[in-house]
Tab-separated table of C-alpha atoms in Angstrom:
chain	number	residue	atom	x	y	z
E	1	MET	CA	0.000	0.000	0.000
E	2	SER	CA	1.367	3.413	-0.957
E	3	PRO	CA	1.428	6.404	1.422
E	4	THR	CA	-1.027	8.185	-0.913
E	5	ASP	CA	-3.568	5.352	-0.688
E	6	PRO	CA	-6.890	6.822	0.537
E	7	ALA	CA	-7.336	3.838	2.890
E	8	GLN	CA	-4.081	4.634	4.727
E	9	PRO	CA	-5.594	6.989	7.374
E	10	LEU	CA	-8.324	4.455	8.166
E	11	LEU	CA	-5.763	1.685	8.571
E	12	GLN	CA	-3.701	3.878	10.888
E	13	VAL	CA	-6.734	4.679	13.036
E	14	GLN	CA	-7.591	0.979	13.240
E	15	ALA	CA	-4.010	0.187	14.262
E	16	LEU	CA	-4.093	2.889	16.957
E	17	LEU	CA	-7.413	1.639	18.330
E	18	THR	CA	-6.010	-1.884	18.492
E	19	LEU	CA	-2.918	-0.544	20.242
E	20	ALA	CA	-5.068	1.345	22.769
E	21	ARG	CA	-7.020	-1.813	23.595
E	22	GLU	CA	-3.822	-3.845	23.985
E	23	LEU	CA	-2.215	-1.166	26.178
E	24	LEU	CA	-5.255	-1.126	28.473
E	25	GLN	CA	-4.900	-4.895	28.886
E	26	ALA	CA	-1.126	-4.868	29.429
E	27	ASP	CA	-0.122	-5.617	32.999
E	28	GLU	CA	3.669	-5.424	32.692
E	29	PRO	CA	5.860	-2.440	31.721
E	30	SER	CA	7.869	-4.644	29.347
E	31	ARG	CA	4.666	-5.509	27.457
E	32	VAL	CA	3.788	-1.806	27.167
E	33	LEU	CA	7.239	-1.087	25.716
E	34	ARG	CA	6.957	-3.974	23.220
E	35	LEU	CA	3.563	-2.719	22.046
E	36	THR	CA	4.800	0.859	21.819
E	37	GLY	CA	7.899	-0.125	19.857
E	38	ARG	CA	5.891	-2.177	17.401
E	39	ALA	CA	3.435	0.701	16.898
E	40	LEU	CA	6.237	3.192	16.291
E	41	VAL	CA	7.503	1.034	13.448
E	42	ASP	CA	4.162	-0.150	12.034
E	43	VAL	CA	2.073	3.020	12.299
E	44	THR	CA	4.577	5.845	11.951
E	45	GLY	CA	7.342	4.118	10.012
E	46	ALA	CA	9.903	5.393	12.513
E	47	ARG	CA	13.392	3.994	12.144
E	48	ARG	CA	14.427	5.165	15.613
E	49	ALA	CA	12.702	6.848	18.517
E	50	LEU	CA	13.445	8.094	22.007
E	51	LEU	CA	10.922	8.048	24.831
E	52	VAL	CA	11.714	10.330	27.772
E	53	LEU	CA	9.858	9.815	31.041
E	54	THR	CA	10.109	12.634	33.528
E	55	GLY	CA	10.119	12.386	37.275
E	56	ASP	CA	12.695	12.564	40.044
E	57	ALA	CA	15.238	11.063	37.660
E	58	PRO	CA	14.447	11.189	33.909
E	59	LEU	CA	14.360	7.809	32.196
E	60	CYS	CA	15.219	7.391	28.513
E	61	ILE	CA	14.058	4.462	26.407
E	62	GLY	CA	15.401	4.109	22.877
E	63	PHE	CA	13.539	2.193	20.177
E	64	SER	CA	15.346	0.654	17.218
E	65	ALA	CA	14.095	0.107	13.660
E	66	ASP	CA	12.802	-3.319	14.698
E	67	GLY	CA	10.756	-1.784	17.527
E	68	LEU	CA	12.893	-3.162	20.346
E	69	ALA	CA	13.139	-1.001	23.460
E	70	ARG	CA	16.419	-0.485	25.269
E	71	THR	CA	17.493	1.822	28.060
E	72	ALA	CA	19.181	4.874	26.567
E	73	PRO	CA	21.612	7.105	28.453
E	74	ARG	CA	20.775	10.718	29.238
E	75	SER	CA	23.811	11.519	27.110
E	76	HIS	CA	21.774	10.418	24.055
E	77	PRO	CA	22.015	13.203	21.425
E	78	TRP	CA	18.215	13.558	21.271
E	79	PHE	CA	17.753	13.868	25.049
E	80	PRO	CA	18.209	17.672	25.317
E	81	LEU	CA	15.786	18.197	22.421
E	82	ALA	CA	13.174	15.867	23.943
E	83	ARG	CA	13.531	17.334	27.417
E	84	GLY	CA	13.212	20.837	25.987
E	85	ALA	CA	10.025	19.829	24.170
E	86	LEU	CA	8.588	18.515	27.435
E	87	GLN	CA	9.335	21.897	28.987
E	88	GLY	CA	7.551	23.725	26.150
E	89	GLN	CA	10.602	24.768	24.132
E	90	ARG	CA	10.534	24.678	20.342
E	91	PRO	CA	13.353	22.918	18.462
E	92	SER	CA	15.662	25.333	16.674
E	93	GLY	CA	16.944	22.855	14.092
E	94	PRO	CA	15.484	20.611	11.399
E	95	GLU	CA	14.749	17.775	13.861
E	96	SER	CA	11.165	17.042	14.754
E	97	VAL	CA	9.857	16.121	18.154
E	98	VAL	CA	6.539	14.421	18.719
């Protein structure tokens, strides 16, 4: 299916609804990360992603092109950009933050 296929948005919505149902049923953090990683690859086509969780000590989770989650160090090059986005700052470069 091509990205210009008119059915593409419907398929993405269906995939997100399925993901939401599966996340509500997940009872282990590792399962949540597996589902999230798979969705990043399947729905968005991401080749890499960084999830930053805030709290007393920020936690970084990196996702690879195969959707596998791994702990990422706070020295990750995307960390300052992600943390800034969480604090309401706009990126100044060509990178995008979601």
